[in-house]
Amino acid sequence: MSFPKGFLWGGATAANQYEGAYLEGGKGPAVADALTGGDGIHNIPRKFIVEMPDGTRKEFGSRDEIPEGAKAIIDPDTYYPSHMATDFYHHWKEDIGLMAEMGCNVNRISINWTRIFPNGDDAEPNEEGLKFYEDVFKECRRLGIEPLVTIYHFDMPLHLANEYDGMASRHTLEAFKRYAKTIFTRYKGLVHYWLTINEININTNFMMNGVHEHISNKQKAEQCRWNLFVASAYAVKAGHEIDPENKIGLMIAHGATYPYSCNPEDVFEEIEVAHNQKWFYGDVQVRGYYPAWKVKELEREGIVIQKEPGEDELLKEGTVDFYSFSYYSSSTYAAHPEKLGESAGNMVRGVKNPYLQASEWGWTIDPLGLRINLNQIWDRYQIPMMIVENGLGAIDKREADGSVHDTYRIDYMRKHIQVMKDAVEKDGVDLMGYTPWGWIDVVSAGTGEMRKRYGFVYVDMDDEGHGDMSRSRKDSFYYMQKVYKSNGEDID
Ligand code: BG6
């Protein structure tokens, strides 16, 4: 047997891309609810409509810098894909049933911060929101599925973003702590696996996290990173105190990174990019302190982080139990990238890798990169790992009978599961679970599209909000069912 008994097989989603019902059940608006749809193939970004300090309105791309004092608004005449998403809020029983049918024993799901605290910093939590997730978790457990809960996945409360500069402020940090404590307490015994902050390495600085002036104000951007690390460490510590049974992981977008050539300059370029993009975040959350190169960089740039007494210690006390990450693709870096051609991905753009094919959205398809990752992470940290996102975003065609013949997705999954198997069997890494992204179709985070589908279950919903939300099983559903029910033995 390659995969240990009890290996966690499942699927992953995030509330802001899946739940819909954006103001139902007492939920408040989040930043994700103020993001329009975009078009990833033609490079048209998602947008925020923003009210400027002088009262005028302007549009900004989702990663643009938004000026101090400007507020993202929700315009009644604009279509926002998260408002309905794929309506988990009204389909949760059916969807959890499908998960069980697929053979899952884990469900990675996120709690919408604004369903629990509508403004993010309310005095009391919203009981209706708490009850919703309680019912969801109970149903999972009834069907033999462990919930794996992301505490914060791209859904900064809009109020905290607009009024308190999101995670750049202490006010938001304190609100997050209250929120984390509330859900640990309420779901004690129901949830044993948690992730603190989704893709903390790409989630750090822009408006998605509520932060204004994130490009021009490096001091603030670094303060925001610190606050996020403190938030995560606090959650780990509090989660352990509230229930020692809790296992709590970090969540990093951990694509593989390569130097473009054996030119030492390219090799060093890759080391620097990898430090900045991923290892920094792993080092802090696994080891509990900033790596030397980062300390030097902050000193050099004259950046002084404002710390509260005890926070350095908290980082050490709140190190994670396992290393979980998303893996979609790899990127390649050159010291002199001019003329080498760009490639795309969910992290940053590198140069084109001549050895790899890419998806319709330009993300490279690189199964071996996953085995490289598993080895590198294991060598560096020696703690259990979980792959909490992986998959292929593609345009699917649903036939009249509801079937979807997604052979391309099956091929992608098979190759990635094969390298996981190799890493466990031949390299001896400690891998505890696998939750492919968007096991059921959800709205794309990067582009706001519905047509960029990852699911094994198709949901009838399009980019303009048309569709009856009916669910149907794709061919990949039956493939994954076979893999899961054989504990990863039967992958052909
Ligand atoms: C990760 C996020 O970046 O990748 C998910 O954690 C996201 O929220 C996923 O959906 C895939 O990215 P995209 O842009 O294709 O939805």
mmCIF file with all atom_site columns, C-alpha atoms in Angstrom, residues 273-404:
data_model
loop_
_atom_site.group_PDB
_atom_site.id
_atom_site.type_symbol
_atom_site.label_atom_id
_atom_site.label_alt_id
_atom_site.label_comp_id
_atom_site.label_asym_id
_atom_site.label_entity_id
_atom_site.label_seq_id
_atom_site.pdbx_PDB_ins_code
_atom_site.Cartn_x
_atom_site.Cartn_y
_atom_site.Cartn_z
_atom_site.occupancy
_atom_site.B_iso_or_equiv
_atom_site.pdbx_formal_charge
_atom_site.auth_seq_id
_atom_site.auth_comp_id
_atom_site.auth_asym_id
_atom_site.auth_atom_id
_atom_site.pdbx_PDB_model_num
ATOM 1   C CA . VAL A 1 273 ? 12.246  34.556 -5.716  1.00 0.00 ? 273 VAL A CA 1
ATOM 2   C CA . ALA A 1 274 ? 11.554  31.348 -3.795  1.00 0.00 ? 274 ALA A CA 1
ATOM 3   C CA . HIS A 1 275 ? 12.647  32.988 -0.531  1.00 0.00 ? 275 HIS A CA 1
ATOM 4   C CA . ASN A 1 276 ? 10.309  35.893 -1.102  1.00 0.00 ? 276 ASN A CA 1
ATOM 5   C CA . GLN A 1 277 ? 7.371   34.007 -2.507  1.00 0.00 ? 277 GLN A CA 1
ATOM 6   C CA . LYS A 1 278 ? 7.110   30.943 -0.342  1.00 0.00 ? 278 LYS A CA 1
ATOM 7   C CA . TRP A 1 279 ? 9.918   29.957 2.064   1.00 0.00 ? 279 TRP A CA 1
ATOM 8   C CA . PHE A 1 280 ? 9.594   33.191 4.056   1.00 0.00 ? 280 PHE A CA 1
ATOM 9   C CA . TYR A 1 281 ? 6.015   32.278 4.926   1.00 0.00 ? 281 TYR A CA 1
ATOM 10  C CA . GLY A 1 282 ? 6.810   28.651 5.670   1.00 0.00 ? 282 GLY A CA 1
ATOM 11  C CA . ASP A 1 283 ? 9.862   29.522 7.767   1.00 0.00 ? 283 ASP A CA 1
ATOM 12  C CA . VAL A 1 284 ? 7.939   31.946 9.982   1.00 0.00 ? 284 VAL A CA 1
ATOM 13  C CA . GLN A 1 285 ? 4.961   29.674 10.507  1.00 0.00 ? 285 GLN A CA 1
ATOM 14  C CA . VAL A 1 286 ? 6.942   26.462 10.995  1.00 0.00 ? 286 VAL A CA 1
ATOM 15  C CA . ARG A 1 287 ? 10.003  27.819 12.841  1.00 0.00 ? 287 ARG A CA 1
ATOM 16  C CA . GLY A 1 288 ? 8.443   30.810 14.595  1.00 0.00 ? 288 GLY A CA 1
ATOM 17  C CA . TYR A 1 289 ? 10.791  33.616 13.555  1.00 0.00 ? 289 TYR A CA 1
ATOM 18  C CA . TYR A 1 290 ? 11.836  35.711 10.570  1.00 0.00 ? 290 TYR A CA 1
ATOM 19  C CA . PRO A 1 291 ? 14.700  34.265 8.479   1.00 0.00 ? 291 PRO A CA 1
ATOM 20  C CA . ALA A 1 292 ? 18.021  36.155 8.518   1.00 0.00 ? 292 ALA A CA 1
ATOM 21  C CA . TRP A 1 293 ? 17.742  37.440 4.946   1.00 0.00 ? 293 TRP A CA 1
ATOM 22  C CA . LYS A 1 294 ? 14.385  39.065 5.742   1.00 0.00 ? 294 LYS A CA 1
ATOM 23  C CA . VAL A 1 295 ? 15.706  40.708 8.905   1.00 0.00 ? 295 VAL A CA 1
ATOM 24  C CA . LYS A 1 296 ? 18.593  42.141 6.844   1.00 0.00 ? 296 LYS A CA 1
ATOM 25  C CA . GLU A 1 297 ? 16.233  43.349 4.128   1.00 0.00 ? 297 GLU A CA 1
ATOM 26  C CA . LEU A 1 298 ? 14.016  45.182 6.621   1.00 0.00 ? 298 LEU A CA 1
ATOM 27  C CA . GLU A 1 299 ? 17.066  46.775 8.279   1.00 0.00 ? 299 GLU A CA 1
ATOM 28  C CA . ARG A 1 300 ? 18.467  47.835 4.908   1.00 0.00 ? 300 ARG A CA 1
ATOM 29  C CA . GLU A 1 301 ? 15.200  49.428 3.896   1.00 0.00 ? 301 GLU A CA 1
ATOM 30  C CA . GLY A 1 302 ? 14.682  51.158 7.234   1.00 0.00 ? 302 GLY A CA 1
ATOM 31  C CA . ILE A 1 303 ? 11.434  49.331 7.928   1.00 0.00 ? 303 ILE A CA 1
ATOM 32  C CA . VAL A 1 304 ? 10.536  48.939 11.578  1.00 0.00 ? 304 VAL A CA 1
ATOM 33  C CA . ILE A 1 305 ? 7.657   46.621 12.408  1.00 0.00 ? 305 ILE A CA 1
ATOM 34  C CA . GLN A 1 306 ? 5.425   47.810 15.238  1.00 0.00 ? 306 GLN A CA 1
ATOM 35  C CA . LYS A 1 307 ? 5.148   44.850 17.612  1.00 0.00 ? 307 LYS A CA 1
ATOM 36  C CA . GLU A 1 308 ? 3.118   44.489 20.764  1.00 0.00 ? 308 GLU A CA 1
ATOM 37  C CA . PRO A 1 309 ? 4.839   42.937 23.789  1.00 0.00 ? 309 PRO A CA 1
ATOM 38  C CA . GLY A 1 310 ? 4.758   39.144 23.598  1.00 0.00 ? 310 GLY A CA 1
ATOM 39  C CA . GLU A 1 311 ? 4.266   38.908 19.837  1.00 0.00 ? 311 GLU A CA 1
ATOM 40  C CA . ASP A 1 312 ? 7.763   37.567 19.098  1.00 0.00 ? 312 ASP A CA 1
ATOM 41  C CA . GLU A 1 313 ? 7.073   34.804 21.634  1.00 0.00 ? 313 GLU A CA 1
ATOM 42  C CA . LEU A 1 314 ? 3.611   34.214 20.192  1.00 0.00 ? 314 LEU A CA 1
ATOM 43  C CA . LEU A 1 315 ? 5.125   33.459 16.788  1.00 0.00 ? 315 LEU A CA 1
ATOM 44  C CA . LYS A 1 316 ? 7.142   30.681 18.449  1.00 0.00 ? 316 LYS A CA 1
ATOM 45  C CA . GLU A 1 317 ? 4.243   29.360 20.502  1.00 0.00 ? 317 GLU A CA 1
ATOM 46  C CA . GLY A 1 318 ? 1.944   29.309 17.486  1.00 0.00 ? 318 GLY A CA 1
ATOM 47  C CA . THR A 1 319 ? 3.914   27.181 15.043  1.00 0.00 ? 319 THR A CA 1
ATOM 48  C CA . VAL A 1 320 ? 1.814   24.863 12.925  1.00 0.00 ? 320 VAL A CA 1
ATOM 49  C CA . ASP A 1 321 ? 1.198   21.118 13.171  1.00 0.00 ? 321 ASP A CA 1
ATOM 50  C CA . PHE A 1 322 ? 1.376   20.485 9.452   1.00 0.00 ? 322 PHE A CA 1
ATOM 51  C CA . TYR A 1 323 ? 2.396   22.169 6.194   1.00 0.00 ? 323 TYR A CA 1
ATOM 52  C CA . SER A 1 324 ? -0.436  22.490 3.744   1.00 0.00 ? 324 SER A CA 1
ATOM 53  C CA . PHE A 1 325 ? -0.215  24.101 0.378   1.00 0.00 ? 325 PHE A CA 1
ATOM 54  C CA . SER A 1 326 ? -1.847  24.636 -2.974  1.00 0.00 ? 326 SER A CA 1
ATOM 55  C CA . TYR A 1 327 ? -0.092  23.306 -6.034  1.00 0.00 ? 327 TYR A CA 1
ATOM 56  C CA . TYR A 1 328 ? -1.190  24.016 -9.587  1.00 0.00 ? 328 TYR A CA 1
ATOM 57  C CA . SER A 1 329 ? 1.883   24.747 -11.635 1.00 0.00 ? 329 SER A CA 1
ATOM 58  C CA . SER A 1 330 ? 5.523   25.711 -11.670 1.00 0.00 ? 330 SER A CA 1
ATOM 59  C CA . SER A 1 331 ? 7.291   28.875 -12.726 1.00 0.00 ? 331 SER A CA 1
ATOM 60  C CA . THR A 1 332 ? 10.731  29.538 -14.104 1.00 0.00 ? 332 THR A CA 1
ATOM 61  C CA . TYR A 1 333 ? 12.993  32.473 -13.353 1.00 0.00 ? 333 TYR A CA 1
ATOM 62  C CA . ALA A 1 334 ? 15.845  34.120 -15.190 1.00 0.00 ? 334 ALA A CA 1
ATOM 63  C CA . ALA A 1 335 ? 18.192  36.873 -14.068 1.00 0.00 ? 335 ALA A CA 1
ATOM 64  C CA . HIS A 1 336 ? 17.620  38.579 -17.433 1.00 0.00 ? 336 HIS A CA 1
ATOM 65  C CA . PRO A 1 337 ? 14.063  37.666 -18.417 1.00 0.00 ? 337 PRO A CA 1
ATOM 66  C CA . GLU A 1 338 ? 13.788  40.118 -21.312 1.00 0.00 ? 338 GLU A CA 1
ATOM 67  C CA . LYS A 1 339 ? 12.642  38.395 -24.506 1.00 0.00 ? 339 LYS A CA 1
ATOM 68  C CA . LEU A 1 340 ? 12.107  35.001 -22.870 1.00 0.00 ? 340 LEU A CA 1
ATOM 69  C CA . GLY A 1 341 ? 8.294   35.251 -22.856 1.00 0.00 ? 341 GLY A CA 1
ATOM 70  C CA . GLU A 1 342 ? 5.995   35.365 -19.861 1.00 0.00 ? 342 GLU A CA 1
ATOM 71  C CA . SER A 1 343 ? 4.060   32.538 -18.222 1.00 0.00 ? 343 SER A CA 1
ATOM 72  C CA . ALA A 1 344 ? 1.038   32.822 -15.924 1.00 0.00 ? 344 ALA A CA 1
ATOM 73  C CA . GLY A 1 345 ? 0.041   31.288 -12.587 1.00 0.00 ? 345 GLY A CA 1
ATOM 74  C CA . ASN A 1 346 ? -1.653  32.001 -9.279  1.00 0.00 ? 346 ASN A CA 1
ATOM 75  C CA . MET A 1 347 ? 1.494   33.466 -7.779  1.00 0.00 ? 347 MET A CA 1
ATOM 76  C CA . VAL A 1 348 ? 3.666   35.621 -9.970  1.00 0.00 ? 348 VAL A CA 1
ATOM 77  C CA . ARG A 1 349 ? 4.746   35.450 -13.542 1.00 0.00 ? 349 ARG A CA 1
ATOM 78  C CA . GLY A 1 350 ? 8.063   33.972 -14.564 1.00 0.00 ? 350 GLY A CA 1
ATOM 79  C CA . VAL A 1 351 ? 9.461   33.200 -18.000 1.00 0.00 ? 351 VAL A CA 1
ATOM 80  C CA . LYS A 1 352 ? 8.194   30.486 -20.320 1.00 0.00 ? 352 LYS A CA 1
ATOM 81  C CA . ASN A 1 353 ? 9.435   26.995 -19.583 1.00 0.00 ? 353 ASN A CA 1
ATOM 82  C CA . PRO A 1 354 ? 10.149  25.303 -22.932 1.00 0.00 ? 354 PRO A CA 1
ATOM 83  C CA . TYR A 1 355 ? 9.593   21.816 -21.461 1.00 0.00 ? 355 TYR A CA 1
ATOM 84  C CA . LEU A 1 356 ? 6.028   22.322 -20.255 1.00 0.00 ? 356 LEU A CA 1
ATOM 85  C CA . GLN A 1 357 ? 2.543   22.670 -21.731 1.00 0.00 ? 357 GLN A CA 1
ATOM 86  C CA . ALA A 1 358 ? 0.076   25.084 -20.157 1.00 0.00 ? 358 ALA A CA 1
ATOM 87  C CA . SER A 1 359 ? -3.668  25.275 -19.479 1.00 0.00 ? 359 SER A CA 1
ATOM 88  C CA . GLU A 1 360 ? -5.987  27.588 -21.426 1.00 0.00 ? 360 GLU A CA 1
ATOM 89  C CA . TRP A 1 361 ? -5.234  30.176 -18.747 1.00 0.00 ? 361 TRP A CA 1
ATOM 90  C CA . GLY A 1 362 ? -1.482  29.796 -19.256 1.00 0.00 ? 362 GLY A CA 1
ATOM 91  C CA . TRP A 1 363 ? -0.766  27.865 -16.030 1.00 0.00 ? 363 TRP A CA 1
ATOM 92  C CA . THR A 1 364 ? 1.931   25.277 -16.683 1.00 0.00 ? 364 THR A CA 1
ATOM 93  C CA . ILE A 1 365 ? 1.028   21.621 -16.222 1.00 0.00 ? 365 ILE A CA 1
ATOM 94  C CA . ASP A 1 366 ? 3.843   20.074 -14.247 1.00 0.00 ? 366 ASP A CA 1
ATOM 95  C CA . PRO A 1 367 ? 3.104   16.967 -12.152 1.00 0.00 ? 367 PRO A CA 1
ATOM 96  C CA . LEU A 1 368 ? 6.751   16.303 -11.346 1.00 0.00 ? 368 LEU A CA 1
ATOM 97  C CA . GLY A 1 369 ? 6.904   19.793 -9.830  1.00 0.00 ? 369 GLY A CA 1
ATOM 98  C CA . LEU A 1 370 ? 4.579   18.471 -7.127  1.00 0.00 ? 370 LEU A CA 1
ATOM 99  C CA . ARG A 1 371 ? 7.000   15.679 -6.239  1.00 0.00 ? 371 ARG A CA 1
ATOM 100 C CA . ILE A 1 372 ? 9.824   18.223 -6.199  1.00 0.00 ? 372 ILE A CA 1
ATOM 101 C CA . ASN A 1 373 ? 7.775   20.354 -3.801  1.00 0.00 ? 373 ASN A CA 1
ATOM 102 C CA . LEU A 1 374 ? 6.957   17.449 -1.501  1.00 0.00 ? 374 LEU A CA 1
ATOM 103 C CA . ASN A 1 375 ? 10.639  16.571 -1.278  1.00 0.00 ? 375 ASN A CA 1
ATOM 104 C CA . GLN A 1 376 ? 11.819  20.119 -0.705  1.00 0.00 ? 376 GLN A CA 1
ATOM 105 C CA . ILE A 1 377 ? 9.245   20.869 1.975   1.00 0.00 ? 377 ILE A CA 1
ATOM 106 C CA . TRP A 1 378 ? 9.853   17.575 3.741   1.00 0.00 ? 378 TRP A CA 1
ATOM 107 C CA . ASP A 1 379 ? 13.634  18.056 3.657   1.00 0.00 ? 379 ASP A CA 1
ATOM 108 C CA . ARG A 1 380 ? 13.308  21.544 5.082   1.00 0.00 ? 380 ARG A CA 1
ATOM 109 C CA . TYR A 1 381 ? 10.727  21.090 7.827   1.00 0.00 ? 381 TYR A CA 1
ATOM 110 C CA . GLN A 1 382 ? 10.128  17.404 8.589   1.00 0.00 ? 382 GLN A CA 1
ATOM 111 C CA . ILE A 1 383 ? 6.489   17.930 9.522   1.00 0.00 ? 383 ILE A CA 1
ATOM 112 C CA . PRO A 1 384 ? 3.457   16.229 7.926   1.00 0.00 ? 384 PRO A CA 1
ATOM 113 C CA . MET A 1 385 ? 2.188   17.769 4.709   1.00 0.00 ? 385 MET A CA 1
ATOM 114 C CA . MET A 1 386 ? -1.182  18.083 3.060   1.00 0.00 ? 386 MET A CA 1
ATOM 115 C CA . ILE A 1 387 ? -1.945  19.139 -0.511  1.00 0.00 ? 387 ILE A CA 1
ATOM 116 C CA . VAL A 1 388 ? -5.033  21.241 0.046   1.00 0.00 ? 388 VAL A CA 1
ATOM 117 C CA . GLU A 1 389 ? -5.502  22.509 -3.525  1.00 0.00 ? 389 GLU A CA 1
ATOM 118 C CA . ASN A 1 390 ? -4.586  21.091 -6.905  1.00 0.00 ? 390 ASN A CA 1
ATOM 119 C CA . GLY A 1 391 ? -6.473  20.770 -10.147 1.00 0.00 ? 391 GLY A CA 1
ATOM 120 C CA . LEU A 1 392 ? -7.068  21.907 -13.680 1.00 0.00 ? 392 LEU A CA 1
ATOM 121 C CA . GLY A 1 393 ? -9.156  24.941 -14.547 1.00 0.00 ? 393 GLY A CA 1
ATOM 122 C CA . ALA A 1 394 ? -10.718 24.222 -17.938 1.00 0.00 ? 394 ALA A CA 1
ATOM 123 C CA . ILE A 1 395 ? -13.731 24.984 -20.119 1.00 0.00 ? 395 ILE A CA 1
ATOM 124 C CA . ASP A 1 396 ? -16.138 22.035 -19.907 1.00 0.00 ? 396 ASP A CA 1
ATOM 125 C CA . LYS A 1 397 ? -18.937 21.100 -22.267 1.00 0.00 ? 397 LYS A CA 1
ATOM 126 C CA . ARG A 1 398 ? -22.014 19.670 -20.628 1.00 0.00 ? 398 ARG A CA 1
ATOM 127 C CA . GLU A 1 399 ? -23.892 17.266 -22.897 1.00 0.00 ? 399 GLU A CA 1
ATOM 128 C CA . ALA A 1 400 ? -27.687 17.214 -23.123 1.00 0.00 ? 400 ALA A CA 1
ATOM 129 C CA . ASP A 1 401 ? -27.852 14.268 -20.715 1.00 0.00 ? 401 ASP A CA 1
ATOM 130 C CA . GLY A 1 402 ? -25.835 16.205 -18.119 1.00 0.00 ? 402 GLY A CA 1
ATOM 131 C CA . SER A 1 403 ? -22.590 14.291 -18.662 1.00 0.00 ? 403 SER A CA 1
ATOM 132 C CA . VAL A 1 404 ? -19.215 16.006 -19.077 1.00 0.00 ? 404 VAL A CA 1
#
